[in-house]
Amino acid sequence: MSDWLINYQAGFVRRGLPGQVLYMIYQAHPFNVPQAVLAIVAVSSVLLVALMVRIFIKKGWSAAILPLGCCFFFIFLSTSQRKDSLLLLLTYCIFVTYKRYLHSRGLGTWLIFFALSAIMLLSHEASFFFCFPILAVYAYRYNVSHSDATTIADTSMKARLTKTLMPMAPVAVVMGAVCLCKGNMPTAVAIWHSWSDAFAQFPDGIHDYAYTMANIGDNVEALSWKLLSAARLHLTVNLFGVLEVADGPWNILIGLPGLVVLFVMTYYLVTHLNTVRIGKYKMANDTAREISNTLLLQLVFMLPMFTILSCDYGRTIPYWVLSTLMAVACFGRLDIAALDRLTERIQSKLQHPALKSTWVYTLIVVFTPLTSMYAPIPQNVLQYKALAAAVQHIIAVL
């Protein structure tokens, strides 16, 4: 919840736009801030579900994958007070707006694109990684396919890169400003104390989250984290094992091998989403090759989130999967020769009849360690205990 309370009362700082808007509204008309945040999250979550169901029906994809951990499960049930649904909605709006800009090159359309982009980056800077790199690739491919072959200047790589990157340059400036103004402890304390009146006026909503003037919310306090120490913490958890905390492990993955298993299983589940057929609408064929290229490239672009920026796969995996599906729905198949060859090699190894079985697909769903540090659900606890026992046995044998 405290992620929404970051504002600009101590100066410009990352992730402060939503909190500043809430703060300004509160100053004009006091209200219960936690309840308002829950309402925003609820509305954005419903809109995200409606959007994805509409996309799946339009594309002929089986919506059976949507309730799984790689899509909605952890976002809605475990991190339900965060900005995830809002960020994903903004991502889709940015994709649609930029697609229109590519066709029209109109200033008005670009201004809408820039406004949406700035709002998203000022809300959460990590959204940059699952939105703009893949958007730039699609834009470049569009510029290549729509270049004037009779004009040398229009067919050179430099010209195409310039045509692709120039409209996005202001977005990079916003991202740079957010990264520079990352905050510190005095900023966090000042922001927290700016809500003192809200704490006093509506103690019922605040006390539900154990917030007091002396107990700064975790996400506000995170403004004081040192970049290198935070990166080292996340990298240690992601690559070298499970980080133990007072109430149990943050995640159930056993370092890098667990990450590899997670990515492979997620790739299979997403590219073979039509294995489980539901509904009466017509299912699309060859979904694997339509989705695979974008899914693989998006994984590369999001490596910072899977290594040094986060260790919460209950949020980063849905970012990866849902942003990929949105991009494919908006722009179509990403035709890049190297990715085509890689997809063919991977898919050739997934042609075993068993992997096309609904039962096998369901079994892989059950044993895929899609996890969140905030979600010790029974499935994850059992997986963690099984993996821990296996590691202990291997160590004993060695």
Coordinates of C-alpha atoms in Angstrom, one line a residue:
M1 CA 0.0 0.0 0.0
S2 CA 2.8 2.4 0.9
D3 CA 3.9 2.3 -2.8
W4 CA 1.0 4.6 -3.5
L5 CA 2.0 7.1 -0.8
I6 CA 5.2 8.2 -2.4
N7 CA 4.7 11.9 -3.5
Y8 CA 6.7 15.0 -4.4
Q9 CA 6.4 16.8 -1.0
A10 CA 10.2 16.4 -0.5
G11 CA 11.0 17.1 -4.1
F12 CA 10.9 15.1 -7.4
V13 CA 11.5 11.4 -6.7
R14 CA 10.9 8.2 -8.5
R15 CA 7.4 6.6 -8.3
G16 CA 5.9 9.7 -6.9
L17 CA 3.2 10.7 -9.5
P18 CA 0.3 8.6 -8.2
G19 CA 1.0 9.6 -4.6
Q20 CA 1.2 13.3 -5.5
V21 CA -2.1 13.1 -7.3
L22 CA -3.7 11.5 -4.2
Y23 CA -2.0 14.0 -2.0
M24 CA -3.4 17.0 -4.0
I25 CA -6.9 15.5 -4.0
Y26 CA -6.6 14.9 -0.2
Q27 CA -5.6 18.5 0.4
A28 CA -8.7 19.7 -1.5
H29 CA -11.0 17.1 0.0
P30 CA -9.9 14.7 2.8
F31 CA -10.7 11.1 2.2
N32 CA -9.6 7.6 3.4
V33 CA -6.5 7.1 1.3
P34 CA -6.1 3.3 1.7
Q35 CA -9.7 2.7 0.7
A36 CA -9.2 4.9 -2.3
V37 CA -6.1 3.0 -3.3
L38 CA -8.0 -0.3 -3.0
A39 CA -10.8 1.1 -5.2
I40 CA -8.2 2.1 -7.9
V41 CA -6.6 -1.3 -7.8
A42 CA -10.0 -3.1 -8.0
V43 CA -11.1 -1.1 -11.0
S44 CA -7.8 -1.4 -12.8
S45 CA -7.8 -5.2 -12.1
V46 CA -11.3 -5.6 -13.5
L47 CA -10.3 -3.6 -16.6
L48 CA -7.2 -5.7 -17.1
V49 CA -9.1 -8.9 -16.9
A50 CA -11.7 -7.6 -19.4
L51 CA -8.9 -6.5 -21.7
M52 CA -7.1 -9.8 -21.7
V53 CA -10.2 -11.8 -22.1
R54 CA -11.1 -9.6 -25.1
I55 CA -7.6 -10.1 -26.6
F56 CA -7.8 -13.9 -26.1
I57 CA -11.1 -14.2 -27.8
K58 CA -10.1 -12.0 -30.7
K59 CA -6.8 -13.9 -31.2
G60 CA -8.4 -17.3 -30.7
W61 CA -6.3 -18.1 -27.6
S62 CA -7.4 -20.4 -24.8
A63 CA -8.1 -18.3 -21.7
A64 CA -7.3 -21.2 -19.4
I65 CA -3.8 -19.8 -18.9
L66 CA -5.1 -16.5 -17.5
P67 CA -5.8 -17.6 -13.9
L68 CA -2.4 -19.2 -13.6
G69 CA 0.6 -17.9 -11.7
C70 CA 2.3 -16.6 -14.9
C71 CA -0.6 -14.3 -15.5
F72 CA -3.1 -13.1 -12.9
F73 CA -2.8 -15.3 -9.8
F74 CA -0.1 -13.6 -7.8
I75 CA -0.9 -10.1 -9.1
F76 CA -4.5 -10.2 -7.9
L77 CA -4.2 -12.3 -4.8
S78 CA -0.7 -11.6 -3.4
T79 CA 0.3 -8.2 -4.5
S80 CA -3.2 -6.8 -4.8
Q81 CA -2.3 -3.3 -3.4
R82 CA 0.4 -2.6 -5.9
K83 CA 0.3 -0.7 -9.3
D84 CA 0.7 -3.8 -11.4
S85 CA -2.7 -3.8 -13.1
L86 CA -2.5 -0.1 -13.8
L87 CA 1.0 -0.4 -15.3
L88 CA -0.1 -3.2 -17.6
L89 CA -3.1 -1.3 -18.7
L90 CA -0.9 1.7 -19.5
T91 CA 1.4 -0.6 -21.4
Y92 CA -1.4 -1.8 -23.7
C93 CA -2.6 1.8 -24.2
I94 CA 1.0 2.8 -25.2
F95 CA 1.3 0.0 -27.7
V96 CA -2.0 0.9 -29.3
T97 CA -1.2 4.6 -29.4
Y98 CA 2.2 4.1 -30.9
K99 CA 0.8 1.8 -33.5
R100 CA -1.5 4.6 -34.6
Y101 CA 1.4 7.0 -34.5
L102 CA 3.4 4.7 -36.9
H103 CA 0.5 4.9 -39.4
S104 CA -0.3 8.6 -39.1
R105 CA 2.9 10.3 -37.8
G106 CA 0.5 12.9 -36.3
L107 CA 1.7 15.2 -33.6
G108 CA -1.5 14.8 -31.5
T109 CA -1.0 11.0 -31.5
W110 CA 2.6 11.3 -30.4
L111 CA 1.7 13.7 -27.6
I112 CA -0.8 11.1 -26.3
F113 CA 1.9 8.5 -26.5
F114 CA 4.4 10.6 -24.6
A115 CA 1.8 11.6 -21.9
L116 CA 1.0 7.9 -21.3
S117 CA 4.6 7.0 -21.3
A118 CA 5.5 9.7 -18.8
I119 CA 2.7 8.8 -16.5
M120 CA 3.8 5.1 -16.5
L121 CA 7.5 5.9 -15.9
L122 CA 6.7 8.4 -13.2
S123 CA 4.5 5.8 -11.5
H124 CA 7.1 3.0 -11.6
E125 CA 10.3 3.2 -13.5
A126 CA 10.8 -0.6 -13.9
S127 CA 7.9 -0.5 -16.4
F128 CA 10.4 0.8 -18.9
F129 CA 11.9 -2.7 -19.4
F130 CA 8.7 -4.5 -20.3
C131 CA 7.3 -1.8 -22.5
F132 CA 9.7 0.4 -24.5
P133 CA 12.5 -1.9 -25.8
I134 CA 10.1 -4.3 -27.4
L135 CA 8.1 -1.3 -28.7
A136 CA 11.3 0.0 -30.3
V137 CA 11.9 -3.3 -32.0
Y138 CA 8.4 -3.4 -33.5
A139 CA 8.7 0.2 -34.6
Y140 CA 12.0 -0.5 -36.3
R141 CA 10.5 -3.5 -38.1
Y142 CA 7.6 -1.4 -39.2
N143 CA 10.0 1.3 -40.5
V144 CA 12.0 -1.3 -42.4
S145 CA 8.9 -2.8 -44.1
H146 CA 7.4 0.7 -44.9
S147 CA 10.6 2.4 -46.1
D148 CA 10.8 4.0 -49.5
A149 CA 13.1 1.5 -51.4
T150 CA 13.8 4.2 -54.1
T151 CA 15.4 6.5 -51.6
I152 CA 18.8 5.5 -50.3
A153 CA 18.6 7.8 -47.2
D154 CA 15.3 6.0 -46.2
T155 CA 16.8 2.5 -46.5
S156 CA 20.0 3.0 -44.5
M157 CA 20.1 1.5 -41.1
K158 CA 21.1 4.8 -39.6
A159 CA 18.1 6.5 -41.1
R160 CA 15.8 3.7 -39.9
L161 CA 17.2 3.8 -36.4
T162 CA 16.9 7.6 -36.2
K163 CA 13.3 7.3 -37.4
T164 CA 12.6 4.7 -34.7
L165 CA 14.4 6.3 -31.8
M166 CA 13.8 10.0 -32.2
P167 CA 10.1 9.8 -31.2
M168 CA 11.1 7.9 -28.1
A169 CA 14.0 10.2 -27.1
P170 CA 11.8 12.3 -24.7
V171 CA 10.7 9.1 -23.0
A172 CA 14.4 8.2 -22.4
V173 CA 14.8 11.7 -20.9
V174 CA 12.0 11.0 -18.4
M175 CA 13.5 7.6 -17.6
G176 CA 16.9 9.3 -16.9
A177 CA 15.3 11.9 -14.7
V178 CA 13.6 9.2 -12.6
C179 CA 16.8 7.2 -12.3
L180 CA 18.7 10.2 -11.1
C181 CA 16.1 11.2 -8.5
K182 CA 16.0 7.9 -6.8
G183 CA 15.5 9.3 -3.3
N184 CA 17.2 8.9 0.1
M185 CA 16.2 8.4 3.8
P186 CA 15.5 12.2 4.5
T187 CA 13.3 12.2 1.4
A188 CA 11.5 9.0 2.6
V189 CA 10.9 10.5 6.1
A190 CA 9.6 13.8 4.7
I191 CA 7.2 12.0 2.4
W192 CA 6.0 9.9 5.2
H193 CA 5.3 12.8 7.5
S194 CA 3.5 14.6 4.7
W195 CA 0.7 12.1 5.3
S196 CA 0.5 12.9 9.1
D197 CA -2.9 14.6 8.7
A198 CA -4.3 11.6 6.8
F199 CA -3.0 9.3 9.5
A200 CA -4.8 11.3 12.2
Q201 CA -8.1 11.9 10.3
F202 CA -8.6 8.3 9.1
P203 CA -6.8 6.0 11.6
D204 CA -9.1 3.0 10.8
G205 CA -7.8 2.7 7.2
I206 CA -4.2 3.4 8.2
H207 CA -4.0 1.1 11.1
D208 CA -5.1 -1.8 8.9
Y209 CA -1.5 -1.6 7.5
A210 CA 0.2 -0.9 10.9
Y211 CA 1.3 2.5 9.6
T212 CA 2.5 5.1 12.2
M213 CA 4.7 8.1 12.0
A214 CA 7.5 5.9 13.5
N215 CA 6.8 2.9 11.2
I216 CA 7.6 4.0 7.6
G217 CA 6.0 1.9 5.0
D218 CA 8.3 -0.6 3.2
N219 CA 8.0 1.0 -0.2
V220 CA 8.6 4.5 1.0
E221 CA 11.6 3.3 3.0
A222 CA 12.9 1.7 -0.2
L223 CA 13.7 5.1 -1.5
S224 CA 16.7 5.1 0.9
W225 CA 18.1 1.8 -0.5
K226 CA 21.6 2.1 -2.0
L227 CA 21.6 1.0 -5.6
L228 CA 24.6 -1.4 -5.3
S229 CA 23.5 -3.0 -2.1
A230 CA 19.9 -3.6 -3.5
A231 CA 21.3 -5.0 -6.7
R232 CA 23.7 -7.3 -4.8
L233 CA 20.8 -8.5 -2.7
H234 CA 18.6 -9.3 -5.7
L235 CA 21.4 -10.9 -7.6
T236 CA 22.3 -13.1 -4.6
V237 CA 18.8 -14.4 -4.3
N238 CA 18.3 -14.9 -8.0
L239 CA 21.5 -16.7 -8.8
F240 CA 22.8 -18.3 -5.6
G241 CA 19.8 -19.6 -3.7
V242 CA 17.0 -18.9 -1.3
L243 CA 17.1 -15.9 1.0
E244 CA 15.8 -16.8 4.4
V245 CA 13.7 -14.2 6.3
A246 CA 11.9 -14.3 9.6
D247 CA 8.6 -15.7 8.2
G248 CA 10.2 -18.1 5.7
P249 CA 11.9 -18.1 2.3
W250 CA 11.3 -15.2 -0.1
N251 CA 11.1 -17.6 -3.0
I252 CA 11.4 -21.3 -3.6
L253 CA 13.9 -21.3 -6.4
I254 CA 17.3 -22.9 -5.8
G255 CA 19.4 -20.3 -7.6
L256 CA 20.2 -20.2 -11.3
P257 CA 19.1 -23.8 -12.0
G258 CA 15.7 -22.9 -10.6
L259 CA 15.5 -19.8 -12.8
V260 CA 16.3 -21.9 -15.9
V261 CA 13.5 -24.4 -15.0
L262 CA 11.1 -21.5 -14.4
F263 CA 11.8 -19.8 -17.8
V264 CA 11.6 -23.1 -19.7
M265 CA 8.3 -24.1 -18.1
T266 CA 6.8 -20.7 -18.6
Y267 CA 7.9 -20.6 -22.2
Y268 CA 6.1 -24.0 -22.8
L269 CA 3.0 -22.9 -20.9
V270 CA 2.6 -19.6 -22.9
T271 CA 3.6 -20.8 -26.4
H272 CA 1.3 -23.9 -26.0
L273 CA -1.6 -22.0 -24.4
N274 CA -4.1 -23.6 -26.7
T275 CA -3.4 -27.1 -25.4
V276 CA -6.3 -26.6 -23.0
R277 CA -9.3 -25.6 -25.1
I278 CA -12.2 -23.9 -23.4
G279 CA -15.2 -22.0 -24.7
K280 CA -16.9 -22.2 -28.1
Y281 CA -14.9 -19.6 -30.0
K282 CA -12.6 -20.8 -32.7
M283 CA -9.1 -21.6 -31.5
A284 CA -6.1 -20.3 -33.5
N285 CA -3.5 -22.6 -34.9
D286 CA 0.3 -22.3 -34.7
T287 CA 0.1 -20.0 -31.6
A288 CA 3.6 -21.2 -30.6
R289 CA 5.4 -19.6 -33.5
E290 CA 3.3 -16.5 -33.3
I291 CA 4.1 -15.8 -29.7
S292 CA 7.6 -17.4 -29.3
N293 CA 9.8 -14.7 -31.0
T294 CA 8.3 -11.9 -28.9
L295 CA 8.4 -13.9 -25.7
L296 CA 12.1 -14.8 -26.1
L297 CA 13.1 -11.2 -27.0
Q298 CA 11.0 -9.8 -24.1
L299 CA 12.9 -12.1 -21.8
V300 CA 16.2 -10.6 -22.9
F301 CA 14.9 -7.1 -22.4
M302 CA 13.6 -7.9 -18.9
L303 CA 16.8 -9.6 -17.7
P304 CA 17.5 -6.6 -15.4
M305 CA 14.3 -7.3 -13.6
F306 CA 15.1 -11.0 -13.3
T307 CA 18.6 -10.3 -11.9
I308 CA 19.4 -7.0 -10.1
L309 CA 16.1 -5.2 -9.9
S310 CA 13.7 -7.8 -8.3
C311 CA 13.4 -11.3 -6.9
D312 CA 9.7 -11.4 -6.9
Y313 CA 8.7 -13.6 -9.8
G314 CA 5.0 -13.4 -8.8
R315 CA 5.1 -10.0 -10.4
T316 CA 7.9 -10.0 -12.9
I317 CA 6.7 -13.2 -14.6
P318 CA 3.2 -11.8 -15.3
Y319 CA 4.9 -8.6 -16.5
W320 CA 6.9 -10.7 -19.0
V321 CA 4.0 -12.9 -20.1
L322 CA 1.1 -10.3 -20.3
S323 CA 3.2 -7.6 -22.0
T324 CA 4.3 -10.2 -24.6
L325 CA 0.7 -11.2 -25.3
M326 CA -0.3 -7.6 -25.5
A327 CA 2.5 -6.8 -28.0
V328 CA 1.6 -9.8 -30.2
A329 CA -2.1 -8.9 -30.1
C330 CA -1.3 -5.3 -31.1
F331 CA 1.5 -5.7 -33.6
G332 CA 1.4 -9.4 -34.6
R333 CA 4.2 -11.9 -35.1
L334 CA 7.7 -10.4 -34.8
D335 CA 9.6 -11.5 -37.9
I336 CA 13.3 -11.6 -37.2
A337 CA 15.3 -14.3 -38.9
A338 CA 17.6 -15.2 -36.0
L339 CA 14.6 -15.5 -33.7
D340 CA 12.7 -17.5 -36.3
R341 CA 15.6 -20.0 -36.3
L342 CA 15.7 -20.2 -32.6
T343 CA 12.0 -20.7 -32.3
E344 CA 12.1 -23.5 -34.8
R345 CA 14.9 -25.2 -32.9
I346 CA 13.0 -24.9 -29.6
Q347 CA 9.6 -25.9 -31.0
S348 CA 11.1 -28.9 -32.7
K349 CA 12.0 -30.3 -29.3
L350 CA 8.5 -29.7 -28.0
Q351 CA 6.7 -31.7 -30.6
H352 CA 6.4 -34.9 -28.5
P353 CA 2.7 -36.0 -28.4
A354 CA 2.8 -36.0 -24.6
L355 CA 3.5 -32.3 -24.6
K356 CA 0.3 -31.7 -26.5
S357 CA -1.8 -33.5 -23.9
T358 CA -4.1 -31.5 -21.6
W359 CA -3.1 -33.7 -18.7
V360 CA 0.7 -33.1 -19.2
Y361 CA 0.1 -29.4 -19.6
T362 CA -1.9 -29.4 -16.3
L363 CA 0.9 -31.4 -14.6
I364 CA 3.5 -28.8 -15.7
V365 CA 1.2 -26.0 -14.4
V366 CA 1.2 -27.7 -11.0
F367 CA 4.9 -28.1 -10.7
T368 CA 6.1 -24.9 -12.3
P369 CA 7.6 -22.8 -9.4
L370 CA 5.8 -19.6 -10.3
T371 CA 6.2 -17.8 -7.0
S372 CA 6.0 -14.6 -5.1
M373 CA 7.8 -13.7 -1.9
Y374 CA 4.4 -12.5 -0.6
A375 CA 2.6 -15.7 -1.4
P376 CA 3.5 -18.8 0.6
I377 CA 0.6 -20.8 -0.9
P378 CA 0.5 -24.6 -0.3
Q379 CA 1.8 -25.5 -3.8
N380 CA 4.9 -23.3 -3.3
V381 CA 5.5 -24.6 0.2
L382 CA 5.4 -28.2 -0.9
Q383 CA 7.7 -27.4 -3.9
Y384 CA 10.1 -25.6 -1.7
K385 CA 10.2 -28.5 0.9
A386 CA 10.7 -31.0 -1.9
L387 CA 13.6 -29.0 -3.5
A388 CA 15.2 -28.4 -0.1
A389 CA 15.0 -32.1 0.7
A390 CA 16.5 -33.0 -2.7
V391 CA 19.4 -30.5 -2.2
Q392 CA 20.1 -31.9 1.3
H393 CA 20.2 -35.4 0.0
I394 CA 22.6 -34.5 -2.8
I395 CA 24.8 -32.7 -0.2
A396 CA 24.7 -35.7 2.1
V397 CA 25.7 -38.1 -0.8
L398 CA 28.6 -35.8 -1.8

